[in-house]
């Protein structure tokens, strides 16, 4: 079975794939790799690898404070990466871009800041925290910890049967006691693209802060933090063609000024004596210790790569591919999509179950054919509980994914069904 | 890794279902959601029954079926030896090629040798075995308590 | 002026330097780089860069839980790096090695754990924390924050005039109220190598935990966490030939089991529901989110590189070089060493002042000659306050440093004196 | 970056020492420990004196000396223009080649053009200028308060 009709808006994947060495890999002896695990991590183009190598071979030094050439070059490259990220997300100021180690740290950072903050931000036993049932564990556990430690109450939006947020009781969930509402822009398990405006409007009404987990959005669509009107936005480098070990927290400047630091150490201070210390202005206040320098520089190169292709084009490509994949998958007997069954308001991650064949078995038999998907709860176990399933199989696409890979997946699933049939 | 033996046990599990027992345990593999509820019944040191219900992948389900085959009717000491050998095989990272002696002990369970190459799946294969060990400790601890009481 | 006598124990730097591309760099048009800023960050050998590139080009995937080939390979490489680090520091168990983003995170992690811990570890307003006056800011500020947040009292050992810890009042500083003593093994500003045994003995006497900041030790000498008898040891990848974005926390297993998690998120959980979560066993409990995978793998390659040369040999090399450097620097008129004036019990970082020429000026004029040193307070401002100086100039060596580079430094300082004379 | 003019001012600073003033400020550059204590004295809107004490690198010391040269005797509005021009030069990252007009305004201070290429040193060059701005705000705020009182 191969693709029968033309898809519109696809990128020139033949050219793009040349930039990604790993996509040429053969697995299990002679199978061509079909990499459909992009929601877990994306592959890394040569341009990013070359930038990182060049950093180490020519400019490597610790940043800030150095008066020698290498230190100045390294600092310029590191801070240059901040400029790139700032413009990629349309941040009003570069100083609002904080480099962390991953999205999880970004989310924990905010949760911790709010625990130690003064009024009006302070989360304590009189206050409430709101999340949703479709969050990644990295946007659940930090708030559970904060709730346990402060006595605050953790509340959440439930899900509708078709994998969307149930906002019907929004006024009861977000109340005058709510200090922070944190939710995912695009779900990594359901693929759902959530409505921001309604939530932000209600949060602003009650004076709550809004944090958006854009880990699955930043890689795949134009992201404009000003348009979102959130207070904090988190995402992670390794899902957007960048290296591991780098994440981003964007936060509104006034908040970054007002809120207390999280980790203490070198780089984040203004002046230190044994008795007390004062802190540097943001972003440095939140970047304790030697930052992930090469990783930030690599992320800058990834942002350049994405920008050259154009995030609108990336989005259009994935949308066409996702529509095609949804359509084809729905034709597979016994396949049940977990999440929205149309390509509207969804990202390029598609979860499903296949009869009562356990996802581990689905994944393993696909792997034997060279097809890499992820199986399990995808760090979003409450979603599995909600839909009464132990796990799902998830295929997720990116700018180098092709209709032929969708076909390979569908054929692979046929094989799985026969194998366990 | 999907030997026919494994697929057979998966499709036609032996001894499945919950029957009377001296102890019951519920084990979960949190990374994939595999679950098993398992009961053991002892007659003295002899395993009179191992009954179970569960959901999960072919490996975890087949492994429970093989366990039932291998352990029911055995004396505890023999069963522990079988369990130890199976554990050794599963932790071998594909390095152990089962020899005749091992095949004698493990019978159908040698089919799991291939699974040991897949770290993510080893836990699936061991789920029922860990549950059995736990249930046995409870059952015998229980009767030990009864005896000393 | 060139070196006149043979130094014993030097490594074959000619061969070693071939592995470090950056050491061939010319700066300021035609000056050969003399890189003496190794205490800030080390350079990265080709072997480490190749390993990282190969990781991305062949094996890149998110770790754990994956059933496809790439995920299994990436997991094996990541966990393999943990094995390498564990054996490098002689850890009793690989599960005691936690990957963080840098030494600063490792130190903050412990400070935070102790703040949230149950008895007997809990730091609260009845308890005391002990550090020293020669700590890096990354081993001061986390404890200041912990003290502020819990009401605990922060105490510290002062310094003697020749740059050593003043332990004369050890029984008054470490008392029955002390919960944790955290100190640096080798100072990054003074170069002092501190006596561990006496401090550990006293800490054990009163039941306090001991944390050792080995950031400047792990790269330069054999490190045996069992011999140290500490409870926690922190160090950082970028100072030991590894990439940026990776640090290590070693901790004793029982403690890691008993202590609460720090960051919450994916990877660190056992099972999550909206109402509550349970946590994975260590080390994963302390590794929230996608870890710095390529960085850990790169650190593993750095450990391989160091092990192949032999940490005893690295130590002997630096000791010989440091002795030579101390001797030659003491001949420079108006030069005052800040720190021990012999090569005994000291590492390869040497701080000094030069008359009343400000270190910024010293560093800048050295840089014009291609010599990279660091100037400032080196993230250890209390040391500058202690010795009544605004800053120092610091030269620091590593396994690729040569006597000729010491000579270049001494010549360079002559030039500085003439320039501002 | 070490122009002779800069070295001259460093070795022989102009107007150094603390004298009477309407306001005093103490500024520190925490990254390198450069410090300055600076006083301003106004006669109406005319800068009657800028006196200072400090320690730090050649750039920060020379810059204070040049500031004293340039600003003492000037009217506030002119001084602000000079300060603005100096700030612009220092923030130019080595991109601005001082032209005649700029030289007219900045005199000796154009020698700092080269410093602007070194981000770590720009703060040194600006330390005294920021201190002056702050002291001026205090001095004039003070007299404004006195007037309205
Ligand atoms: C003694 C010491 N401790 C801690 C650190 C902090 O290391 P990092 O910046 O990698 O967190 C450093 C280096 O900067 C150091 O020299
Ligand atoms: C929606 C979402 N949030 C947060 C994360 C956490 O990102 P990281 O593991 O890089 O911290 C992920 C990815 O794992 C994700 O998909």
PDB file of N, CA and C in Angstrom, chain A residues 37-120:
ATOM      1  N   UNK A  37       9.406   8.718  16.455  1.00  0.00           N
ATOM      2  CA  UNK A  37       9.406   8.951  17.903  1.00  0.00           C
ATOM      3  C   UNK A  37       9.835  10.379  18.212  1.00  0.00           C
ATOM      4  N   UNK A  38       9.365  11.293  17.373  1.00  0.00           N
ATOM      5  CA  UNK A  38       9.815  12.679  17.483  1.00  0.00           C
ATOM      6  C   UNK A  38       9.262  13.422  18.680  1.00  0.00           C
ATOM      7  N   UNK A  39       8.166  12.960  19.218  1.00  0.00           N
ATOM      8  CA  UNK A  39       7.645  13.619  20.422  1.00  0.00           C
ATOM      9  C   UNK A  39       8.533  13.302  21.621  1.00  0.00           C
ATOM     10  N   UNK A  40       9.264  12.198  21.557  1.00  0.00           N
ATOM     11  CA  UNK A  40      10.210  11.878  22.638  1.00  0.00           C
ATOM     12  C   UNK A  40      11.473  12.700  22.475  1.00  0.00           C
ATOM     13  N   UNK A  41      12.044  12.637  21.286  1.00  0.00           N
ATOM     14  CA  UNK A  41      13.161  13.526  20.987  1.00  0.00           C
ATOM     15  C   UNK A  41      13.303  13.609  19.480  1.00  0.00           C
ATOM     16  N   UNK A  42      13.775  14.750  19.014  1.00  0.00           N
ATOM     17  CA  UNK A  42      13.969  14.920  17.579  1.00  0.00           C
ATOM     18  C   UNK A  42      15.401  14.545  17.221  1.00  0.00           C
ATOM     19  N   UNK A  43      15.643  14.317  15.950  1.00  0.00           N
ATOM     20  CA  UNK A  43      17.003  14.085  15.496  1.00  0.00           C
ATOM     21  C   UNK A  43      17.718  15.416  15.276  1.00  0.00           C
ATOM     22  N   UNK A  44      19.020  15.349  15.071  1.00  0.00           N
ATOM     23  CA  UNK A  44      19.842  16.555  15.122  1.00  0.00           C
ATOM     24  C   UNK A  44      20.523  16.758  13.770  1.00  0.00           C
ATOM     25  N   UNK A  45      20.303  17.904  13.151  1.00  0.00           N
ATOM     26  CA  UNK A  45      20.907  18.107  11.830  1.00  0.00           C
ATOM     27  C   UNK A  45      22.405  18.403  11.931  1.00  0.00           C
ATOM     28  N   UNK A  46      23.075  18.074  10.857  1.00  0.00           N
ATOM     29  CA  UNK A  46      24.512  18.328  10.731  1.00  0.00           C
ATOM     30  C   UNK A  46      24.875  19.762  11.126  1.00  0.00           C
ATOM     31  N   UNK A  47      24.034  20.713  10.752  1.00  0.00           N
ATOM     32  CA  UNK A  47      24.349  22.109  11.040  1.00  0.00           C
ATOM     33  C   UNK A  47      24.491  22.352  12.549  1.00  0.00           C
ATOM     34  N   UNK A  48      23.647  21.689  13.319  1.00  0.00           N
ATOM     35  CA  UNK A  48      23.733  21.849  14.776  1.00  0.00           C
ATOM     36  C   UNK A  48      24.997  21.161  15.298  1.00  0.00           C
ATOM     37  N   UNK A  49      25.265  19.962  14.791  1.00  0.00           N
ATOM     38  CA  UNK A  49      26.453  19.232  15.246  1.00  0.00           C
ATOM     39  C   UNK A  49      27.724  19.993  14.887  1.00  0.00           C
ATOM     40  N   UNK A  50      27.749  20.558  13.675  1.00  0.00           N
ATOM     41  CA  UNK A  50      28.940  21.307  13.262  1.00  0.00           C
ATOM     42  C   UNK A  50      29.145  22.526  14.150  1.00  0.00           C
ATOM     43  N   UNK A  51      28.062  23.178  14.499  1.00  0.00           N
ATOM     44  CA  UNK A  51      28.169  24.364  15.348  1.00  0.00           C
ATOM     45  C   UNK A  51      28.738  23.992  16.716  1.00  0.00           C
ATOM     46  N   UNK A  52      28.249  22.883  17.250  1.00  0.00           N
ATOM     47  CA  UNK A  52      28.729  22.453  18.566  1.00  0.00           C
ATOM     48  C   UNK A  52      30.214  22.085  18.485  1.00  0.00           C
ATOM     49  N   UNK A  53      30.569  21.329  17.461  1.00  0.00           N
ATOM     50  CA  UNK A  53      31.975  20.937  17.317  1.00  0.00           C
ATOM     51  C   UNK A  53      32.856  22.165  17.154  1.00  0.00           C
ATOM     52  N   UNK A  54      32.399  23.087  16.338  1.00  0.00           N
ATOM     53  CA  UNK A  54      33.215  24.287  16.137  1.00  0.00           C
ATOM     54  C   UNK A  54      33.350  25.076  17.434  1.00  0.00           C
ATOM     55  N   UNK A  55      32.278  25.093  18.204  1.00  0.00           N
ATOM     56  CA  UNK A  55      32.377  25.767  19.499  1.00  0.00           C
ATOM     57  C   UNK A  55      33.534  25.192  20.313  1.00  0.00           C
ATOM     58  N   UNK A  56      33.582  23.869  20.429  1.00  0.00           N
ATOM     59  CA  UNK A  56      34.625  23.251  21.247  1.00  0.00           C
ATOM     60  C   UNK A  56      36.009  23.355  20.603  1.00  0.00           C
ATOM     61  N   UNK A  57      36.054  23.316  19.290  1.00  0.00           N
ATOM     62  CA  UNK A  57      37.362  23.312  18.635  1.00  0.00           C
ATOM     63  C   UNK A  57      37.983  24.691  18.512  1.00  0.00           C
ATOM     64  N   UNK A  58      37.141  25.736  18.666  1.00  0.00           N
ATOM     65  CA  UNK A  58      37.672  27.081  18.436  1.00  0.00           C
ATOM     66  C   UNK A  58      37.450  28.043  19.600  1.00  0.00           C
ATOM     67  N   UNK A  59      36.325  27.931  20.290  1.00  0.00           N
ATOM     68  CA  UNK A  59      35.937  29.028  21.170  1.00  0.00           C
ATOM     69  C   UNK A  59      35.691  28.642  22.613  1.00  0.00           C
ATOM     70  N   UNK A  60      35.903  27.383  22.966  1.00  0.00           N
ATOM     71  CA  UNK A  60      35.463  26.898  24.266  1.00  0.00           C
ATOM     72  C   UNK A  60      36.119  27.623  25.443  1.00  0.00           C
ATOM     73  N   UNK A  61      35.296  28.192  26.290  1.00  0.00           N
ATOM     74  CA  UNK A  61      35.763  28.853  27.518  1.00  0.00           C
ATOM     75  C   UNK A  61      34.564  29.030  28.410  1.00  0.00           C
ATOM     76  N   UNK A  62      34.819  29.315  29.677  1.00  0.00           N
ATOM     77  CA  UNK A  62      33.686  29.613  30.534  1.00  0.00           C
ATOM     78  C   UNK A  62      33.208  31.031  30.224  1.00  0.00           C
ATOM     79  N   UNK A  63      31.892  31.231  30.356  1.00  0.00           N
ATOM     80  CA  UNK A  63      31.324  32.506  29.912  1.00  0.00           C
ATOM     81  C   UNK A  63      31.342  33.547  31.019  1.00  0.00           C
ATOM     82  N   UNK A  64      31.176  34.808  30.613  1.00  0.00           N
ATOM     83  CA  UNK A  64      31.075  35.940  31.524  1.00  0.00           C
ATOM     84  C   UNK A  64      32.401  36.167  32.271  1.00  0.00           C
ATOM     85  N   UNK A  65      32.632  37.411  32.591  1.00  0.00           N
ATOM     86  CA  UNK A  65      33.767  37.755  33.442  1.00  0.00           C
ATOM     87  C   UNK A  65      35.153  37.542  32.837  1.00  0.00           C
ATOM     88  N   UNK A  66      35.281  36.840  31.755  1.00  0.00           N
ATOM     89  CA  UNK A  66      36.630  36.573  31.255  1.00  0.00           C
ATOM     90  C   UNK A  66      37.117  37.749  30.436  1.00  0.00           C
ATOM     91  N   UNK A  67      38.405  38.057  30.516  1.00  0.00           N
ATOM     92  CA  UNK A  67      38.927  39.113  29.652  1.00  0.00           C
ATOM     93  C   UNK A  67      39.752  38.545  28.511  1.00  0.00           C
ATOM     94  N   UNK A  68      39.831  37.214  28.389  1.00  0.00           N
ATOM     95  CA  UNK A  68      40.617  36.706  27.261  1.00  0.00           C
ATOM     96  C   UNK A  68      39.732  36.382  26.055  1.00  0.00           C
ATOM     97  N   UNK A  69      40.361  36.243  24.924  1.00  0.00           N
ATOM     98  CA  UNK A  69      39.647  36.116  23.653  1.00  0.00           C
ATOM     99  C   UNK A  69      38.610  34.995  23.691  1.00  0.00           C
ATOM    100  N   UNK A  70      39.014  33.810  24.123  1.00  0.00           N
ATOM    101  CA  UNK A  70      38.096  32.681  24.109  1.00  0.00           C
ATOM    102  C   UNK A  70      36.880  32.966  24.998  1.00  0.00           C
ATOM    103  N   UNK A  71      37.133  33.532  26.162  1.00  0.00           N
ATOM    104  CA  UNK A  71      36.022  33.814  27.073  1.00  0.00           C
ATOM    105  C   UNK A  71      35.064  34.822  26.443  1.00  0.00           C
ATOM    106  N   UNK A  72      35.638  35.777  25.717  1.00  0.00           N
ATOM    107  CA  UNK A  72      34.756  36.761  25.082  1.00  0.00           C
ATOM    108  C   UNK A  72      33.970  36.148  23.934  1.00  0.00           C
ATOM    109  N   UNK A  73      34.624  35.285  23.189  1.00  0.00           N
ATOM    110  CA  UNK A  73      33.918  34.636  22.082  1.00  0.00           C
ATOM    111  C   UNK A  73      32.828  33.695  22.600  1.00  0.00           C
ATOM    112  N   UNK A  74      33.175  32.923  23.622  1.00  0.00           N
ATOM    113  CA  UNK A  74      32.194  31.990  24.175  1.00  0.00           C
ATOM    114  C   UNK A  74      30.991  32.756  24.727  1.00  0.00           C
ATOM    115  N   UNK A  75      31.273  33.860  25.410  1.00  0.00           N
ATOM    116  CA  UNK A  75      30.185  34.665  25.962  1.00  0.00           C
ATOM    117  C   UNK A  75      29.312  35.226  24.842  1.00  0.00           C
ATOM    118  N   UNK A  76      29.956  35.721  23.792  1.00  0.00           N
ATOM    119  CA  UNK A  76      29.185  36.281  22.682  1.00  0.00           C
ATOM    120  C   UNK A  76      28.327  35.195  22.022  1.00  0.00           C
ATOM    121  N   UNK A  77      28.868  33.993  21.901  1.00  0.00           N
ATOM    122  CA  UNK A  77      28.094  32.913  21.288  1.00  0.00           C
ATOM    123  C   UNK A  77      26.932  32.504  22.189  1.00  0.00           C
ATOM    124  N   UNK A  78      27.211  32.382  23.470  1.00  0.00           N
ATOM    125  CA  UNK A  78      26.161  31.984  24.409  1.00  0.00           C
ATOM    126  C   UNK A  78      25.060  33.038  24.456  1.00  0.00           C
ATOM    127  N   UNK A  79      25.441  34.283  24.602  1.00  0.00           N
ATOM    128  CA  UNK A  79      24.427  35.337  24.670  1.00  0.00           C
ATOM    129  C   UNK A  79      23.769  35.538  23.305  1.00  0.00           C
ATOM    130  N   UNK A  80      24.494  35.249  22.264  1.00  0.00           N
ATOM    131  CA  UNK A  80      23.907  35.311  20.917  1.00  0.00           C
ATOM    132  C   UNK A  80      22.804  34.271  20.758  1.00  0.00           C
ATOM    133  N   UNK A  81      23.014  33.112  21.370  1.00  0.00           N
ATOM    134  CA  UNK A  81      21.975  32.078  21.317  1.00  0.00           C
ATOM    135  C   UNK A  81      20.719  32.572  22.038  1.00  0.00           C
ATOM    136  N   UNK A  82      20.910  33.316  23.100  1.00  0.00           N
ATOM    137  CA  UNK A  82      19.756  33.874  23.812  1.00  0.00           C
ATOM    138  C   UNK A  82      18.980  34.820  22.899  1.00  0.00           C
ATOM    139  N   UNK A  83      19.715  35.641  22.155  1.00  0.00           N
ATOM    140  CA  UNK A  83      19.050  36.545  21.209  1.00  0.00           C
ATOM    141  C   UNK A  83      18.232  35.748  20.189  1.00  0.00           C
ATOM    142  N   UNK A  84      18.830  34.669  19.698  1.00  0.00           N
ATOM    143  CA  UNK A  84      18.127  33.879  18.686  1.00  0.00           C
ATOM    144  C   UNK A  84      16.840  33.280  19.238  1.00  0.00           C
ATOM    145  N   UNK A  85      16.946  32.711  20.433  1.00  0.00           N
ATOM    146  CA  UNK A  85      15.759  32.115  21.039  1.00  0.00           C
ATOM    147  C   UNK A  85      14.714  33.193  21.316  1.00  0.00           C
ATOM    148  N   UNK A  86      15.168  34.335  21.801  1.00  0.00           N
ATOM    149  CA  UNK A  86      14.229  35.424  22.098  1.00  0.00           C
ATOM    150  C   UNK A  86      13.458  35.813  20.847  1.00  0.00           C
ATOM    151  N   UNK A  87      14.155  35.903  19.729  1.00  0.00           N
ATOM    152  CA  UNK A  87      13.414  36.338  18.546  1.00  0.00           C
ATOM    153  C   UNK A  87      12.567  35.190  17.992  1.00  0.00           C
ATOM    154  N   UNK A  88      13.003  33.969  18.197  1.00  0.00           N
ATOM    155  CA  UNK A  88      12.225  32.797  17.745  1.00  0.00           C
ATOM    156  C   UNK A  88      10.848  32.761  18.411  1.00  0.00           C
ATOM    157  N   UNK A  89      10.782  33.182  19.668  1.00  0.00           N
ATOM    158  CA  UNK A  89       9.499  33.137  20.382  1.00  0.00           C
ATOM    159  C   UNK A  89       8.887  34.530  20.535  1.00  0.00           C
ATOM    160  N   UNK A  90       9.469  35.485  19.833  1.00  0.00           N
ATOM    161  CA  UNK A  90       8.980  36.867  19.879  1.00  0.00           C
ATOM    162  C   UNK A  90       8.915  37.415  21.304  1.00  0.00           C
ATOM    163  N   UNK A  91       9.945  37.159  22.072  1.00  0.00           N
ATOM    164  CA  UNK A  91      10.014  37.697  23.437  1.00  0.00           C
ATOM    165  C   UNK A  91      10.242  39.204  23.379  1.00  0.00           C
ATOM    166  N   UNK A  92       9.561  39.959  24.220  1.00  0.00           N
ATOM    167  CA  UNK A  92       9.773  41.407  24.231  1.00  0.00           C
ATOM    168  C   UNK A  92      11.215  41.769  24.575  1.00  0.00           C
ATOM    169  N   UNK A  93      11.857  40.942  25.392  1.00  0.00           N
ATOM    170  CA  UNK A  93      13.230  41.256  25.785  1.00  0.00           C
ATOM    171  C   UNK A  93      14.048  39.981  25.868  1.00  0.00           C
ATOM    172  N   UNK A  94      15.299  40.062  25.445  1.00  0.00           N
ATOM    173  CA  UNK A  94      16.192  38.918  25.536  1.00  0.00           C
ATOM    174  C   UNK A  94      16.414  38.493  26.989  1.00  0.00           C
ATOM    175  N   UNK A  95      16.292  39.454  27.895  1.00  0.00           N
ATOM    176  CA  UNK A  95      16.537  39.153  29.304  1.00  0.00           C
ATOM    177  C   UNK A  95      15.436  38.293  29.911  1.00  0.00           C
ATOM    178  N   UNK A  96      14.400  38.033  29.141  1.00  0.00           N
ATOM    179  CA  UNK A  96      13.319  37.185  29.631  1.00  0.00           C
ATOM    180  C   UNK A  96      13.558  35.710  29.287  1.00  0.00           C
ATOM    181  N   UNK A  97      14.646  35.441  28.595  1.00  0.00           N
ATOM    182  CA  UNK A  97      14.937  34.062  28.172  1.00  0.00           C
ATOM    183  C   UNK A  97      15.968  33.449  29.123  1.00  0.00           C
ATOM    184  N   UNK A  98      15.537  32.441  29.860  1.00  0.00           N
ATOM    185  CA  UNK A  98      16.417  31.766  30.816  1.00  0.00           C
ATOM    186  C   UNK A  98      16.763  30.396  30.250  1.00  0.00           C
ATOM    187  N   UNK A  99      18.046  30.066  30.257  1.00  0.00           N
ATOM    188  CA  UNK A  99      18.451  28.726  29.833  1.00  0.00           C
ATOM    189  C   UNK A  99      18.461  27.781  31.032  1.00  0.00           C
ATOM    190  N   UNK A 100      17.770  26.656  30.875  1.00  0.00           N
ATOM    191  CA  UNK A 100      17.739  25.620  31.906  1.00  0.00           C
ATOM    192  C   UNK A 100      18.290  24.343  31.284  1.00  0.00           C
ATOM    193  N   UNK A 101      18.157  23.217  31.992  1.00  0.00           N
ATOM    194  CA  UNK A 101      18.687  21.993  31.381  1.00  0.00           C
ATOM    195  C   UNK A 101      17.647  21.253  30.558  1.00  0.00           C
ATOM    196  N   UNK A 102      16.385  21.495  30.834  1.00  0.00           N
ATOM    197  CA  UNK A 102      15.306  20.877  30.050  1.00  0.00           C
ATOM    198  C   UNK A 102      13.985  21.535  30.462  1.00  0.00           C
ATOM    199  N   UNK A 103      12.922  21.157  29.810  1.00  0.00           N
ATOM    200  CA  UNK A 103      11.626  21.758  30.140  1.00  0.00           C
ATOM    201  C   UNK A 103      11.242  21.428  31.577  1.00  0.00           C
ATOM    202  N   UNK A 104      11.615  20.243  32.028  1.00  0.00           N
ATOM    203  CA  UNK A 104      11.261  19.862  33.397  1.00  0.00           C
ATOM    204  C   UNK A 104      11.860  20.840  34.397  1.00  0.00           C
ATOM    205  N   UNK A 105      13.122  21.214  34.195  1.00  0.00           N
ATOM    206  CA  UNK A 105      13.709  22.186  35.119  1.00  0.00           C
ATOM    207  C   UNK A 105      12.966  23.519  35.038  1.00  0.00           C
ATOM    208  N   UNK A 106      12.591  23.914  33.833  1.00  0.00           N
ATOM    209  CA  UNK A 106      11.869  25.191  33.684  1.00  0.00           C
ATOM    210  C   UNK A 106      10.580  25.176  34.504  1.00  0.00           C
ATOM    211  N   UNK A 107       9.876  24.059  34.449  1.00  0.00           N
ATOM    212  CA  UNK A 107       8.607  23.945  35.171  1.00  0.00           C
ATOM    213  C   UNK A 107       8.852  23.910  36.685  1.00  0.00           C
ATOM    214  N   UNK A 108       9.835  23.151  37.105  1.00  0.00           N
ATOM    215  CA  UNK A 108      10.183  23.108  38.525  1.00  0.00           C
ATOM    216  C   UNK A 108      10.649  24.459  39.045  1.00  0.00           C
ATOM    217  N   UNK A 109      11.362  25.166  38.185  1.00  0.00           N
ATOM    218  CA  UNK A 109      11.877  26.470  38.582  1.00  0.00           C
ATOM    219  C   UNK A 109      10.720  27.385  38.993  1.00  0.00           C
ATOM    220  N   UNK A 110       9.709  27.426  38.153  1.00  0.00           N
ATOM    221  CA  UNK A 110       8.579  28.307  38.463  1.00  0.00           C
ATOM    222  C   UNK A 110       7.839  27.811  39.708  1.00  0.00           C
ATOM    223  N   UNK A 111       7.629  26.507  39.798  1.00  0.00           N
ATOM    224  CA  UNK A 111       6.931  25.970  40.970  1.00  0.00           C
ATOM    225  C   UNK A 111       7.683  26.347  42.248  1.00  0.00           C
ATOM    226  N   UNK A 112       8.999  26.231  42.216  1.00  0.00           N
ATOM    227  CA  UNK A 112       9.787  26.573  43.394  1.00  0.00           C
ATOM    228  C   UNK A 112       9.781  28.073  43.679  1.00  0.00           C
ATOM    229  N   UNK A 113       9.913  28.870  42.633  1.00  0.00           N
ATOM    230  CA  UNK A 113       9.876  30.323  42.828  1.00  0.00           C
ATOM    231  C   UNK A 113       8.602  30.739  43.536  1.00  0.00           C
ATOM    232  N   UNK A 114       7.482  30.151  43.110  1.00  0.00           N
ATOM    233  CA  UNK A 114       6.199  30.576  43.682  1.00  0.00           C
ATOM    234  C   UNK A 114       6.066  30.115  45.129  1.00  0.00           C
ATOM    235  N   UNK A 115       6.736  29.016  45.453  1.00  0.00           N
ATOM    236  CA  UNK A 115       6.710  28.561  46.840  1.00  0.00           C
ATOM    237  C   UNK A 115       7.478  29.494  47.767  1.00  0.00           C
ATOM    238  N   UNK A 116       8.546  30.086  47.254  1.00  0.00           N
ATOM    239  CA  UNK A 116       9.379  30.950  48.094  1.00  0.00           C
ATOM    240  C   UNK A 116       9.058  32.432  47.902  1.00  0.00           C
ATOM    241  N   UNK A 117       8.148  32.747  47.004  1.00  0.00           N
ATOM    242  CA  UNK A 117       7.882  34.147  46.655  1.00  0.00           C
ATOM    243  C   UNK A 117       7.178  34.882  47.789  1.00  0.00           C
ATOM    244  N   UNK A 118       7.285  36.207  47.745  1.00  0.00           N
ATOM    245  CA  UNK A 118       6.463  37.034  48.616  1.00  0.00           C
ATOM    246  C   UNK A 118       5.102  37.217  47.967  1.00  0.00           C
ATOM    247  N   UNK A 119       4.175  37.777  48.742  1.00  0.00           N
ATOM    248  CA  UNK A 119       2.915  38.178  48.139  1.00  0.00           C
ATOM    249  C   UNK A 119       3.196  39.186  47.030  1.00  0.00           C
ATOM    250  N   UNK A 120       2.393  39.251  45.997  1.00  0.00           N
ATOM    251  CA  UNK A 120       1.127  38.537  45.787  1.00  0.00           C
ATOM    252  C   UNK A 120       1.287  37.171  45.099  1.00  0.00           C
TER     253      UNK A 120
END
